[in-house]
């Protein structure tokens, strides 16, 4: 529905020094949605965010906010706030004054500032820290202050550029959940940037997968995981076995020296394809009944499952299973038709 679109990018292009960094970016963000731009370093995530925030202008294309073209508006006139990757807090100000900063600039009355800052300290679980100097706090606490400092301005949209990148894994996981909860409680629209696929899968309503300045796929975490559009997305969004194959005809594909029934149609006959099989979808079976056979090259316990690398002659298969086969043993491998994903081969350079 058109009305539900809060932010739209239409045909956005951007070059730096003659090099294209964003190419034909089209996407929209609905009110209260948690949208994540996901892709490897250098794919244009930050540039996209900066164009929405008004820190950068597109060479062509439009940025719409609530249906209005805001391409010409400076950052402070946009109803968005940004939390940057390097969340420079003011070291000479205490926690309270860091959070209050934006309100003071706007000449908000003192009692209102006090009330709003208290509310923010509550929200980010830092009650009682108001008078502390920011240097005395941990990375996670400082990050919460950076988020409080942005949220106190009551933006309709919060742009977050890898805000948890500097935190260690455990804290990052905690903050992911906290941020998501906060977003839902406040009903704010989040546009989040990360190169961490797990983070994107846990937090987002919608994921935008980018590569080389282009959008490859937009969808829910589940749809992107289950139905990746090409081998790059499949690989980036989770672990995958990717094989070159040939579609013999509808519902029959050849790869790794064997023919596999599958459910895909419409690729033509004798057509080159990419075949993607998730490690958790490979079944370890008896050598005599496997569709292909191989030798276990390595076994790694990963906490919940074992990860085994199987050498099947001309291919290596990564297999995740809750029971393991010892190194050196011969095994059969099998995949049910539904778990074989056929994709058109990717062009290497776009
Ligand atoms: N101000 C700039 N001047 C020149 N090149 C830039 C500038 N900002 C970004 N780039 C280039 O644009 C590309 C995309 O960068 P960026 O949007 O920061 O990617 P990401 O955030 O996905 O890592 C990169 O190749 C980067 O080097
Ligand atoms: Mg970036």
Short mmCIF file of C-alpha atoms and ligand atoms in Angstrom, two decimals:
data_model
loop_
_atom_site.label_atom_id
_atom_site.label_comp_id
_atom_site.label_asym_id
_atom_site.label_seq_id
_atom_site.Cartn_x
_atom_site.Cartn_y
_atom_site.Cartn_z
CA UNK A 1 0.00 0.00 0.00
CA UNK A 2 1.37 3.35 -1.09
CA UNK A 3 0.25 5.20 2.08
CA UNK A 4 2.26 2.95 4.35
CA UNK A 5 5.54 3.95 2.73
CA UNK A 6 7.46 6.30 4.97
CA UNK A 7 10.71 6.52 3.03
CA UNK A 8 11.29 5.68 -0.61
CA UNK A 9 14.43 5.70 -2.69
CA UNK A 10 13.72 5.89 -6.40
CA UNK A 11 16.40 5.14 -8.99
CA UNK A 12 19.18 6.46 -6.81
CA UNK A 13 22.62 6.60 -8.39
CA UNK A 14 25.82 7.81 -6.80
CA UNK A 15 29.40 8.10 -7.98
CA UNK A 16 32.53 9.09 -6.12
CA UNK A 17 35.37 10.35 -8.31
CA UNK A 18 33.83 8.81 -11.40
CA UNK A 19 33.35 5.41 -9.76
CA UNK A 20 29.78 4.18 -9.39
CA UNK A 21 29.08 3.18 -5.79
CA UNK A 22 25.27 3.05 -5.97
CA UNK A 23 23.43 1.92 -9.03
CA UNK A 24 19.68 2.12 -9.50
CA UNK A 25 18.70 1.78 -5.83
CA UNK A 26 14.96 1.33 -5.40
CA UNK A 27 13.53 0.54 -2.02
CA UNK A 28 10.88 1.65 0.40
CA UNK A 29 10.52 1.52 4.15
CA UNK A 30 7.18 1.31 5.87
CA UNK A 31 6.22 3.02 9.11
CA UNK A 32 7.46 1.11 12.18
CA UNK A 33 9.34 -1.35 10.05
CA UNK A 34 12.79 -2.65 10.97
CA UNK A 35 14.71 -2.67 7.71
CA UNK A 36 18.32 -3.80 7.45
CA UNK A 37 20.80 -3.09 4.68
CA UNK A 38 23.03 -6.15 4.57
CA UNK A 39 26.10 -6.70 2.47
CA UNK A 40 29.88 -6.99 2.50
CA UNK A 41 32.11 -4.04 3.25
CA UNK A 42 32.16 -1.46 0.47
CA UNK A 43 28.83 -2.45 -1.10
CA UNK A 44 27.29 0.98 -0.47
CA UNK A 45 25.33 0.56 2.77
CA UNK A 46 26.70 3.62 4.53
CA UNK A 47 26.35 5.76 1.42
CA UNK A 48 22.68 4.74 1.13
CA UNK A 49 22.12 5.65 4.78
CA UNK A 50 23.91 8.98 4.39
CA UNK A 51 21.75 9.87 1.40
CA UNK A 52 18.63 9.22 3.48
CA UNK A 53 20.07 11.19 6.39
CA UNK A 54 20.95 14.09 4.12
CA UNK A 55 24.72 13.90 4.64
CA UNK A 56 25.25 12.96 1.02
CA UNK A 57 23.26 13.74 -2.13
CA UNK A 58 22.43 11.32 -4.89
CA UNK A 59 23.63 12.17 -8.40
CA UNK A 60 20.22 11.22 -9.70
CA UNK A 61 17.02 9.72 -8.36
CA UNK A 62 14.78 10.83 -5.54
CA UNK A 63 14.42 10.40 -1.79
CA UNK A 64 10.83 10.65 -0.60
CA UNK A 65 9.67 11.04 2.99
CA UNK A 66 5.94 10.64 3.49
CA UNK A 67 5.51 11.17 -0.23
CA UNK A 68 7.50 14.42 -0.32
CA UNK A 69 10.79 14.80 -2.14
CA UNK A 70 13.36 15.62 0.55
CA UNK A 71 16.42 15.35 -1.69
CA UNK A 72 17.22 19.03 -1.13
CA UNK A 73 16.64 19.18 2.63
CA UNK A 74 19.62 19.47 5.00
CA UNK A 75 19.99 16.76 7.68
CA UNK A 76 18.58 18.81 10.56
CA UNK A 77 15.34 19.39 8.68
CA UNK A 78 14.75 15.68 8.10
CA UNK A 79 12.70 13.75 10.59
CA UNK A 80 15.43 11.18 11.01
CA UNK A 81 18.27 10.74 13.49
CA UNK A 82 21.45 8.80 12.98
CA UNK A 83 23.56 6.61 15.23
CA UNK A 84 26.94 6.27 13.59
CA UNK A 85 29.36 3.39 13.78
CA UNK A 86 31.79 5.59 15.68
CA UNK A 87 29.41 7.04 18.21
CA UNK A 88 31.52 10.00 19.29
CA UNK A 89 30.12 11.01 22.67
CA UNK A 90 31.26 14.34 24.11
CA UNK A 91 34.00 13.36 26.56
CA UNK A 92 33.78 16.58 28.57
CA UNK A 93 30.04 16.17 29.20
CA UNK A 94 28.51 13.74 31.66
CA UNK A 95 25.95 11.12 30.63
CA UNK A 96 22.95 13.41 31.21
CA UNK A 97 24.39 16.29 29.25
CA UNK A 98 25.37 14.00 26.40
CA UNK A 99 21.79 12.82 26.10
CA UNK A 100 20.38 16.32 26.59
CA UNK A 101 22.57 17.85 23.90
CA UNK A 102 20.07 17.86 21.03
CA UNK A 103 17.29 19.23 23.20
CA UNK A 104 19.47 22.07 24.49
CA UNK A 105 20.30 23.06 20.91
CA UNK A 106 16.58 23.21 20.22
CA UNK A 107 16.16 25.40 23.31
CA UNK A 108 13.77 22.97 24.96
CA UNK A 109 12.66 24.17 28.46
CA UNK A 110 14.85 22.82 31.29
CA UNK A 111 12.16 20.84 33.11
CA UNK A 112 11.13 19.16 29.89
CA UNK A 113 14.75 18.25 29.16
CA UNK A 114 15.08 16.74 32.65
CA UNK A 115 11.95 14.70 32.19
CA UNK A 116 12.91 13.40 28.77
CA UNK A 117 16.47 12.56 29.78
CA UNK A 118 15.19 10.59 32.78
CA UNK A 119 12.87 8.67 30.51
CA UNK A 120 15.77 7.84 28.18
CA UNK A 121 18.03 6.72 31.04
CA UNK A 122 15.22 4.37 32.05
CA UNK A 123 14.77 3.12 28.53
CA UNK A 124 18.41 2.21 28.03
CA UNK A 125 18.74 0.84 31.55
CA UNK A 126 21.19 3.42 32.84
CA UNK A 127 19.18 4.86 35.71
CA UNK A 128 21.57 6.39 38.23
CA UNK A 129 24.36 6.91 35.68
CA UNK A 130 23.39 10.49 34.77
CA UNK A 131 26.19 12.22 36.63
CA UNK A 132 28.93 9.80 35.56
CA UNK A 133 31.54 10.86 33.05
CA UNK A 134 31.21 8.98 29.80
CA UNK A 135 34.82 7.71 29.88
CA UNK A 136 34.07 5.75 33.03
CA UNK A 137 31.53 3.57 31.19
CA UNK A 138 31.93 0.36 29.24
CA UNK A 139 31.59 0.14 25.45
CA UNK A 140 28.08 -1.25 25.76
CA UNK A 141 27.00 1.49 28.12
CA UNK A 142 28.48 4.15 25.86
CA UNK A 143 26.63 2.69 22.92
CA UNK A 144 23.38 2.87 24.87
CA UNK A 145 24.03 6.54 25.57
CA UNK A 146 24.58 7.14 21.87
CA UNK A 147 21.23 5.50 21.18
CA UNK A 148 19.51 7.47 23.96
CA UNK A 149 21.03 10.67 22.58
CA UNK A 150 19.40 9.97 19.23
CA UNK A 151 16.07 8.72 20.60
CA UNK A 152 15.55 11.70 22.93
CA UNK A 153 14.84 13.80 19.85
CA UNK A 154 11.87 11.55 19.14
CA UNK A 155 12.78 10.91 15.52
CA UNK A 156 10.29 9.12 13.34
CA UNK A 157 13.14 7.21 11.85
CA UNK A 158 16.39 6.09 13.38
CA UNK A 159 19.27 5.31 11.05
CA UNK A 160 21.84 3.01 12.63
CA UNK A 161 25.15 2.34 10.92
CA UNK A 162 26.72 -0.83 12.35
CA UNK A 163 26.00 0.47 15.85
CA UNK A 164 27.12 -2.72 17.58
CA UNK A 165 30.25 -3.27 15.51
CA UNK A 166 32.65 -2.34 18.30
CA UNK A 167 31.14 -4.62 20.93
CA UNK A 168 32.21 -8.13 21.78
CA UNK A 169 30.00 -11.01 20.68
CA UNK A 170 28.11 -11.60 23.91
CA UNK A 171 27.30 -7.94 24.44
CA UNK A 172 26.37 -7.57 20.80
CA UNK A 173 23.80 -10.35 21.10
CA UNK A 174 22.32 -8.73 24.21
CA UNK A 175 22.16 -5.33 22.56
CA UNK A 176 20.52 -6.82 19.46
CA UNK A 177 17.63 -8.03 21.56
CA UNK A 178 17.44 -4.80 23.53
CA UNK A 179 17.42 -2.65 20.42
CA UNK A 180 14.73 -4.74 18.81
CA UNK A 181 12.60 -4.55 21.96
CA UNK A 182 13.09 -0.80 22.15
CA UNK A 183 12.11 -0.37 18.52
CA UNK A 184 8.91 -2.32 19.05
CA UNK A 185 8.05 -0.53 22.28
CA UNK A 186 8.57 2.94 20.82
CA UNK A 187 7.08 2.17 17.42
CA UNK A 188 9.95 3.90 15.61
CA UNK A 189 11.04 3.02 12.11
CA UNK A 190 14.59 1.62 12.09
CA UNK A 191 16.92 1.52 9.15
CA UNK A 192 19.85 -0.58 10.25
CA UNK A 193 23.13 -1.30 8.53
CA UNK A 194 25.25 -4.37 9.13
CA UNK A 195 27.55 -6.79 7.35
CA UNK A 196 26.62 -9.48 9.88
CA UNK A 197 23.99 -11.80 8.41
CA UNK A 198 23.06 -13.33 11.73
CA UNK A 199 22.38 -9.90 13.16
CA UNK A 200 20.23 -9.07 10.15
CA UNK A 201 18.30 -12.33 10.43
CA UNK A 202 17.54 -11.89 14.14
CA UNK A 203 16.54 -8.26 14.16
CA UNK A 204 14.86 -7.34 10.90
CA UNK A 205 11.36 -7.32 9.49
CA UNK A 206 12.87 -6.79 6.06
CA UNK A 207 16.40 -7.37 4.77
CA UNK A 208 17.87 -5.61 1.75
CA UNK A 209 20.84 -7.60 0.45
CA UNK A 210 23.37 -5.41 -1.37
CA UNK A 211 26.45 -6.13 -3.39
CA UNK A 212 28.64 -3.82 -5.44
CA UNK A 213 26.28 -0.87 -5.15
CA UNK A 214 23.21 -2.80 -6.21
CA UNK A 215 20.30 -4.40 -4.44
CA UNK A 216 20.23 -8.14 -5.05
CA UNK A 217 17.18 -9.09 -3.04
CA UNK A 218 14.62 -7.61 -0.64
CA UNK A 219 12.50 -9.79 1.61
CA UNK A 220 11.75 -11.11 5.07
CA UNK A 221 14.59 -12.94 6.82
CA UNK A 222 12.80 -16.22 6.22
CA UNK A 223 12.14 -15.64 2.54
CA UNK A 224 15.72 -14.60 1.93
CA UNK A 225 17.07 -17.59 3.79
CA UNK A 226 14.67 -20.06 2.19
CA UNK A 227 14.50 -18.58 -1.30
CA UNK A 228 17.76 -16.81 -2.04
CA UNK A 229 17.72 -15.33 -5.53
CA UNK A 230 21.25 -16.33 -6.42
CA UNK A 231 24.27 -18.13 -5.08
CA UNK A 232 25.80 -14.95 -3.67
CA UNK A 233 22.75 -14.25 -1.49
CA UNK A 234 22.56 -17.91 -0.49
CA UNK A 235 26.18 -17.92 0.56
CA UNK A 236 26.08 -14.56 2.26
CA UNK A 237 22.94 -15.20 4.25
CA UNK A 238 23.98 -18.54 5.66
CA UNK A 239 26.35 -21.36 5.03
CA UNK A 240 25.91 -23.10 1.72
CA UNK A 241 27.31 -25.70 -0.60
CA UNK A 242 27.35 -24.14 -4.03
CA UNK A 243 27.94 -26.40 -7.03
CA UNK A 244 28.01 -25.81 -10.74
CA UNK A 245 25.37 -27.97 -12.32
CA UNK A 246 23.28 -28.68 -15.38
CA UNK A 247 19.52 -28.69 -15.45
CA UNK A 248 18.78 -31.78 -17.51
CA UNK A 249 15.08 -31.03 -17.75
CA UNK A 250 12.37 -29.83 -15.37
CA UNK A 251 12.79 -31.43 -11.93
CA UNK A 252 16.08 -33.13 -12.71
CA UNK A 253 19.51 -31.62 -12.17
CA UNK A 254 23.02 -33.01 -12.54
CA UNK A 255 25.85 -31.95 -10.25
CA UNK A 256 28.80 -33.57 -8.47
CA UNK A 257 28.66 -36.41 -10.97
CA UNK A 258 25.14 -37.55 -10.15
CA UNK A 259 21.55 -36.82 -11.12
CA UNK A 260 19.24 -35.42 -8.45
CA UNK A 261 15.46 -35.08 -8.61
CA UNK A 262 14.50 -31.53 -7.61
CA UNK A 263 11.36 -29.39 -7.62
CA UNK A 264 12.50 -26.57 -9.92
CA UNK A 265 11.11 -26.00 -13.39
CA UNK A 266 11.53 -23.56 -16.22
CA UNK A 267 15.31 -23.43 -16.53
CA UNK A 268 15.23 -25.16 -19.91
CA UNK A 269 17.06 -28.31 -20.94
CA UNK A 270 20.80 -28.86 -20.54
CA UNK A 271 21.05 -25.42 -19.02
CA UNK A 272 23.96 -24.41 -16.79
CA UNK A 273 22.80 -23.55 -13.26
CA UNK A 274 24.11 -22.90 -9.77
CA UNK A 275 22.96 -25.47 -7.24
CA UNK A 276 22.75 -24.49 -3.58
CA UNK A 277 22.40 -27.01 -0.77
CA UNK A 278 22.43 -25.93 2.88
CA UNK A 279 24.78 -27.98 5.08
CA UNK A 280 21.90 -28.88 7.40
CA UNK A 281 19.97 -30.32 4.44
CA UNK A 282 22.58 -32.91 3.49
CA UNK A 283 21.67 -36.34 4.84
CA UNK A 284 24.39 -38.76 5.84
CA UNK A 285 23.28 -42.22 4.74
CA UNK A 286 24.82 -45.60 4.10
CA UNK A 287 27.46 -45.67 1.38
CA UNK A 288 25.34 -48.01 -0.74
CA UNK A 289 22.25 -45.77 -0.76
CA UNK A 290 23.86 -42.34 -1.09
CA UNK A 291 23.32 -40.27 -4.24
CA UNK A 292 27.02 -39.53 -4.02
CA UNK A 293 29.66 -41.02 -1.77
CA UNK A 294 32.66 -39.50 -0.09
CA UNK A 295 35.20 -39.64 2.67
CA UNK A 296 34.93 -37.61 5.89
CA UNK A 297 37.91 -35.25 5.85
CA UNK A 298 37.27 -33.34 9.07
CA UNK A 299 34.85 -33.19 11.97
CA UNK A 300 34.29 -30.12 14.09
CA UNK A 301 31.90 -29.90 17.04
CA UNK A 302 30.05 -26.59 16.82
CA UNK A 303 28.03 -26.70 20.03
CA UNK A 304 24.68 -27.83 18.65
CA UNK A 305 25.79 -29.83 15.63
CA UNK A 306 28.87 -31.36 14.06
CA UNK A 307 30.32 -29.82 10.97
CA UNK A 308 31.87 -32.38 8.64
CA UNK A 309 33.71 -31.77 5.41
CA UNK A 310 33.19 -34.62 3.00
CA UNK A 311 35.41 -35.17 0.00
CA UNK A 312 33.26 -36.61 -2.77
CA UNK A 313 35.97 -36.77 -5.41
CA UNK A 314 35.38 -33.68 -7.52
CA UNK A 315 33.52 -31.79 -4.86
CA UNK A 316 33.73 -30.99 -1.16
CA UNK A 317 30.50 -31.02 0.81
CA UNK A 318 29.92 -29.23 4.09
CA UNK A 319 27.48 -31.18 6.25
CA UNK A 320 25.84 -30.25 9.54
CA UNK A 321 24.37 -33.09 11.57
CA UNK A 322 23.71 -33.92 15.20
CA UNK A 323 25.51 -37.23 14.91
CA UNK A 324 28.98 -37.55 13.51
CA UNK A 325 30.88 -39.94 11.32
CA UNK A 326 34.54 -40.35 12.19
CA UNK A 327 37.30 -38.91 10.03
CA UNK A 328 38.34 -41.27 7.27
CA UNK A 329 35.04 -43.13 7.07
CA UNK A 330 33.20 -43.52 3.79
CA UNK A 331 29.66 -42.17 3.77
CA UNK A 332 26.76 -41.73 1.41
CA UNK A 333 25.22 -38.27 0.90
CA UNK A 334 21.66 -37.61 -0.07
CA UNK A 335 19.44 -34.54 -0.47
CA UNK A 336 15.66 -34.56 -0.76
CA UNK A 337 14.34 -32.77 -3.90
CA UNK A 338 12.78 -29.92 -1.91
CA UNK A 339 16.14 -28.95 -0.39
CA UNK A 340 17.94 -28.56 -3.69
CA UNK A 341 17.88 -24.92 -4.75
CA UNK A 342 18.46 -24.15 -8.40
CA UNK A 343 19.56 -20.69 -9.45
CA UNK A 344 20.56 -19.01 -12.63
CA UNK A 345 24.34 -18.71 -12.70
CA UNK A 346 25.58 -15.40 -11.45
CA UNK A 347 27.40 -13.04 -13.72
CA UNK A 348 30.68 -12.45 -11.98
CA UNK A 349 30.89 -8.77 -12.83
CA UNK A 350 27.81 -6.65 -13.12
N1 LIG B 1 33.36 10.18 0.49
C1 LIG B 1 33.79 9.22 -0.33
N2 LIG B 1 34.66 9.48 -1.31
C2 LIG B 1 35.08 8.51 -2.16
N3 LIG B 1 34.68 7.24 -2.11
C3 LIG B 1 33.80 6.91 -1.15
C4 LIG B 1 33.32 7.86 -0.20
N4 LIG B 1 32.45 7.25 0.63
C5 LIG B 1 32.41 5.95 0.23
N5 LIG B 1 33.22 5.75 -0.84
C6 LIG B 1 33.35 4.47 -1.56
O1 LIG B 1 32.06 4.02 -1.91
C7 LIG B 1 31.94 2.63 -1.78
C8 LIG B 1 30.80 2.28 -0.85
O2 LIG B 1 31.16 2.70 0.46
P1 LIG B 1 30.19 2.55 1.70
O3 LIG B 1 28.87 3.10 1.38
O4 LIG B 1 30.90 3.15 2.87
O5 LIG B 1 30.11 0.97 1.84
P2 LIG B 1 29.68 0.07 3.10
O6 LIG B 1 29.07 0.95 4.13
O7 LIG B 1 28.74 -0.93 2.53
O8 LIG B 1 30.95 -0.58 3.58
C9 LIG B 1 33.30 2.14 -1.31
O9 LIG B 1 34.02 1.71 -2.42
C10 LIG B 1 33.92 3.38 -0.71
O10 LIG B 1 35.32 3.31 -0.79
MG1 LIG B 2 29.71 1.28 6.12
#
